[in-house]
Amino acid sequence: MALAEEVAEQLLDSILDGVIPATESLPAEAELAASFGVSRLTVREAVRILRTQGIVHIQRGRGTAVNPPEKWTSLDAIVRASAGRMGRGGHVSERLLEARRMIEVGAAQLAAVRRSADDLVALEENVDGMRIAAKEQRVDDFVFHDIAFHDVIMRASGNLFVPVLFSTFGRLLIETRRQTSAVPAIQWNAIEHHVAIADAMRSGDEQRASVTMEAHMDQTQRDLRHHVMGEASHV
Amino acid sequence: MTMAEDIAEDILRAIIEGTMVPGDSLPPEADLAEKFGASRMTIREAIRILRTQNVVHINRGRGTEVNRVEVWTSLDAIMRVSAGNSGSTAFVADRLLEARRMIEVGAVQLAAERRTEADLERLAECIAAMQDAAERDDIDAVVEADIRFHDVILHASGNLFVPLLFDSFGPLLVQIRRKTSSIPAVRERALHHHEAILAALTAADQSEARTAMERHLLPEEGENPATAKA
């Protein structure tokens, strides 16, 4: 990888880790050059790369500012590029999954208590939808029912603000899902976990809902690392 | 409370509880009139109340639509939808706090693992500032130090998306934090809770950090932000 690309990737890593918060400015060119041990020209090129991806923008007189993720035009591409290697795409997917986990587990706990009979039916229907799509290898349908399953739980949480939390990165989640959903082994894993979650919802047991959702998130993370990013499995 | 205010509150409750969501259209006027046993004029008044809070808007051709939460006006205004009936406005604050708890408990768990020495120092500083402000009876400074403490934790989670979750609601979450923080009973215990959280983070104890944060953010008797003076 060219040097400038490497620097760009490391800068993005800092941003993903929240070291450089969104809407703040990158350190000055000279400072970055010094800390990466590269020329200012290389730094300028790295920043240009990030600019073309909508990750940063130049503010006249105020340096280079980080954009909020909604403006990262090629984040989809970055996420897609993670296939086969643990690179910048992988990092994004991991961080996304982490944030997603927080909300999904919380929502599942609330939904276990507040869910309606209609919600339970909807959960079953989507699991069936996933099974059929998996048998017929229709990835788009699979993704659709997978997302719909989680949406039912979000709504069943009985808290409007919970699905709103997802609007921060809902679009990005679709992309990461598409990656994992294309792999048959992952599809069947997911179906199994969804069945367990639906059972927990039916039981009305908060603790069980939390445990089954955590397990699903764990599985998704393992699948992402193993199947998509090509890390050796240590299961 | 007038009947229109009553109905506006019912509709708002349905939205907060997720029965109707942003993008959904409200049922037609005539249907609402029948459902609530009210005149169409009263229904129109109820909708007008919700429109002033930017909770709904008229979409020519599609009726009255529920707006995204980010464009709802101030929390106070939302709560004023059913002014005078603080028991039932509590559910707005309640639900917001619930969402807040979800984020902050998750964040503190990550922070327990990823926090730096600098983070711990900043947290200690916020506690000291809060203590100092409390002694001087400077409520604004207390609230500010409180919010700063929580912000440090959000960033210490080492995940870009976590602080951004707070932005997804527009001004509402910031306001609920301010309101909760200014309740005297809450302020009194906040310092103690913050110290417990810092201790757990220092020990890098994820489970303890979660418990401490949960305890901190569970509302107690008489701690309804709906009744707090802004």
PDB file of C-alpha atoms in Angstrom, chain A residues 15-18 20-22 68-70 72 75 91-92 94-96 98-99 102-107 109-110 114 155 157-169 172 214, chain B residues 15-22 24 69-70 72 91-92 94-96 98-99 102-107 109-110 114 155 157-162 164-169 172-173 210:
ATOM      1  CA  ILE A  15     -11.247   8.935  13.949  1.00  0.00           C
ATOM      2  CA  LEU A  16     -13.035   5.608  14.402  1.00  0.00           C
ATOM      3  CA  ASP A  17     -11.571   5.244  17.862  1.00  0.00           C
ATOM      4  CA  GLY A  18     -12.851   8.677  18.738  1.00  0.00           C
ATOM      5  CA  ILE A  20     -10.171  12.779  16.813  1.00  0.00           C
ATOM      6  CA  PRO A  21     -13.861  13.442  17.441  1.00  0.00           C
ATOM      7  CA  ALA A  22     -16.200  14.225  14.577  1.00  0.00           C
ATOM      8  CA  PRO A  68     -19.896  13.275  10.825  1.00  0.00           C
ATOM      9  CA  PRO A  69     -20.272   9.710   9.452  1.00  0.00           C
ATOM     10  CA  GLU A  70     -23.494  10.491   7.572  1.00  0.00           C
ATOM     11  CA  TRP A  72     -18.768   9.764   4.592  1.00  0.00           C
ATOM     12  CA  LEU A  75     -18.088   4.421   3.821  1.00  0.00           C
ATOM     13  CA  HIS A  91     -12.292  -1.641  11.877  1.00  0.00           C
ATOM     14  CA  VAL A  92     -15.398   0.249  10.807  1.00  0.00           C
ATOM     15  CA  GLU A  94     -16.260  -3.803  14.344  1.00  0.00           C
ATOM     16  CA  ARG A  95     -17.004  -0.394  15.787  1.00  0.00           C
ATOM     17  CA  LEU A  96     -20.411  -0.316  14.145  1.00  0.00           C
ATOM     18  CA  GLU A  98     -20.187  -2.615  18.971  1.00  0.00           C
ATOM     19  CA  ALA A  99     -22.488   0.404  18.939  1.00  0.00           C
ATOM     20  CA  MET A 102     -25.596  -1.711  22.881  1.00  0.00           C
ATOM     21  CA  ILE A 103     -28.896  -0.723  21.358  1.00  0.00           C
ATOM     22  CA  GLU A 104     -30.054  -4.163  20.273  1.00  0.00           C
ATOM     23  CA  VAL A 105     -29.497  -5.776  23.662  1.00  0.00           C
ATOM     24  CA  GLY A 106     -31.202  -2.861  25.410  1.00  0.00           C
ATOM     25  CA  ALA A 107     -34.114  -3.000  22.993  1.00  0.00           C
ATOM     26  CA  GLN A 109     -34.759  -6.405  27.165  1.00  0.00           C
ATOM     27  CA  LEU A 110     -37.498  -3.796  26.863  1.00  0.00           C
ATOM     28  CA  ARG A 114     -43.616  -4.855  26.221  1.00  0.00           C
ATOM     29  CA  ARG A 155     -40.553  -1.139  17.746  1.00  0.00           C
ATOM     30  CA  SER A 157     -39.306  -1.893  22.841  1.00  0.00           C
ATOM     31  CA  GLY A 158     -42.149   0.571  23.272  1.00  0.00           C
ATOM     32  CA  ASN A 159     -39.711   3.464  23.098  1.00  0.00           C
ATOM     33  CA  LEU A 160     -39.667   5.726  20.063  1.00  0.00           C
ATOM     34  CA  PHE A 161     -36.177   6.919  20.839  1.00  0.00           C
ATOM     35  CA  VAL A 162     -34.666   3.472  20.482  1.00  0.00           C
ATOM     36  CA  PRO A 163     -35.140   3.124  16.705  1.00  0.00           C
ATOM     37  CA  VAL A 164     -34.085   6.765  16.430  1.00  0.00           C
ATOM     38  CA  LEU A 165     -30.713   5.808  17.879  1.00  0.00           C
ATOM     39  CA  PHE A 166     -30.218   3.638  14.836  1.00  0.00           C
ATOM     40  CA  SER A 167     -30.679   6.472  12.390  1.00  0.00           C
ATOM     41  CA  THR A 168     -27.075   7.439  13.072  1.00  0.00           C
ATOM     42  CA  PHE A 169     -25.817   4.514  11.091  1.00  0.00           C
ATOM     43  CA  LEU A 172     -24.222   1.419   7.111  1.00  0.00           C
ATOM     44  CA  GLU A 214     -25.797 -10.925  23.237  1.00  0.00           C
TER      45      GLU A 214
ATOM     46  CA  ILE B  15     -45.858   8.085  19.145  1.00  0.00           C
ATOM     47  CA  ILE B  16     -43.459   7.865  22.081  1.00  0.00           C
ATOM     48  CA  GLU B  17     -44.449   4.280  22.699  1.00  0.00           C
ATOM     49  CA  GLY B  18     -43.784   3.481  19.062  1.00  0.00           C
ATOM     50  CA  THR B  19     -47.337   2.607  18.063  1.00  0.00           C
ATOM     51  CA  MET B  20     -47.007   5.274  15.404  1.00  0.00           C
ATOM     52  CA  VAL B  21     -43.618   6.188  14.064  1.00  0.00           C
ATOM     53  CA  PRO B  22     -41.987   9.057  12.150  1.00  0.00           C
ATOM     54  CA  ASP B  24     -46.561   7.395   9.514  1.00  0.00           C
ATOM     55  CA  VAL B  69     -37.576  13.252  16.542  1.00  0.00           C
ATOM     56  CA  GLU B  70     -34.613  15.432  15.574  1.00  0.00           C
ATOM     57  CA  TRP B  72     -39.264  18.183  17.508  1.00  0.00           C
ATOM     58  CA  PHE B  91     -43.533   9.063  30.269  1.00  0.00           C
ATOM     59  CA  VAL B  92     -41.688  11.294  27.801  1.00  0.00           C
ATOM     60  CA  ASP B  94     -39.046   8.266  31.295  1.00  0.00           C
ATOM     61  CA  ARG B  95     -38.545   6.975  27.786  1.00  0.00           C
ATOM     62  CA  LEU B  96     -35.736   9.422  27.089  1.00  0.00           C
ATOM     63  CA  GLU B  98     -34.396   4.780  29.224  1.00  0.00           C
ATOM     64  CA  ALA B  99     -32.698   5.445  25.894  1.00  0.00           C
ATOM     65  CA  MET B 102     -28.915   2.170  27.212  1.00  0.00           C
ATOM     66  CA  ILE B 103     -26.174   4.251  25.647  1.00  0.00           C
ATOM     67  CA  GLU B 104     -24.380   5.235  28.825  1.00  0.00           C
ATOM     68  CA  VAL B 105     -24.327   1.773  30.382  1.00  0.00           C
ATOM     69  CA  GLY B 106     -22.954   0.361  27.135  1.00  0.00           C
ATOM     70  CA  ALA B 107     -20.430   3.179  26.897  1.00  0.00           C
ATOM     71  CA  GLN B 109     -18.596  -0.922  29.870  1.00  0.00           C
ATOM     72  CA  LEU B 110     -16.393  -0.184  26.852  1.00  0.00           C
ATOM     73  CA  ARG B 114     -10.294   1.290  26.981  1.00  0.00           C
ATOM     74  CA  HIS B 155     -15.506   9.419  24.411  1.00  0.00           C
ATOM     75  CA  SER B 157     -15.540   4.204  25.012  1.00  0.00           C
ATOM     76  CA  GLY B 158     -13.082   4.374  22.129  1.00  0.00           C
ATOM     77  CA  ASN B 159     -15.871   4.224  19.588  1.00  0.00           C
ATOM     78  CA  LEU B 160     -16.726   7.083  17.276  1.00  0.00           C
ATOM     79  CA  PHE B 161     -20.343   6.058  16.974  1.00  0.00           C
ATOM     80  CA  VAL B 162     -21.104   6.136  20.678  1.00  0.00           C
ATOM     81  CA  LEU B 164     -22.855  10.300  17.990  1.00  0.00           C
ATOM     82  CA  LEU B 165     -25.793   8.299  19.318  1.00  0.00           C
ATOM     83  CA  PHE B 166     -26.553  11.242  21.547  1.00  0.00           C
ATOM     84  CA  ASP B 167     -26.767  13.539  18.567  1.00  0.00           C
ATOM     85  CA  SER B 168     -29.436  11.468  16.923  1.00  0.00           C
ATOM     86  CA  PHE B 169     -32.154  13.025  19.013  1.00  0.00           C
ATOM     87  CA  LEU B 172     -33.962  16.434  23.488  1.00  0.00           C
ATOM     88  CA  LEU B 173     -31.288  14.344  25.123  1.00  0.00           C
ATOM     89  CA  ARG B 210     -22.226  -1.115  34.456  1.00  0.00           C
TER      90      ARG B 210
END
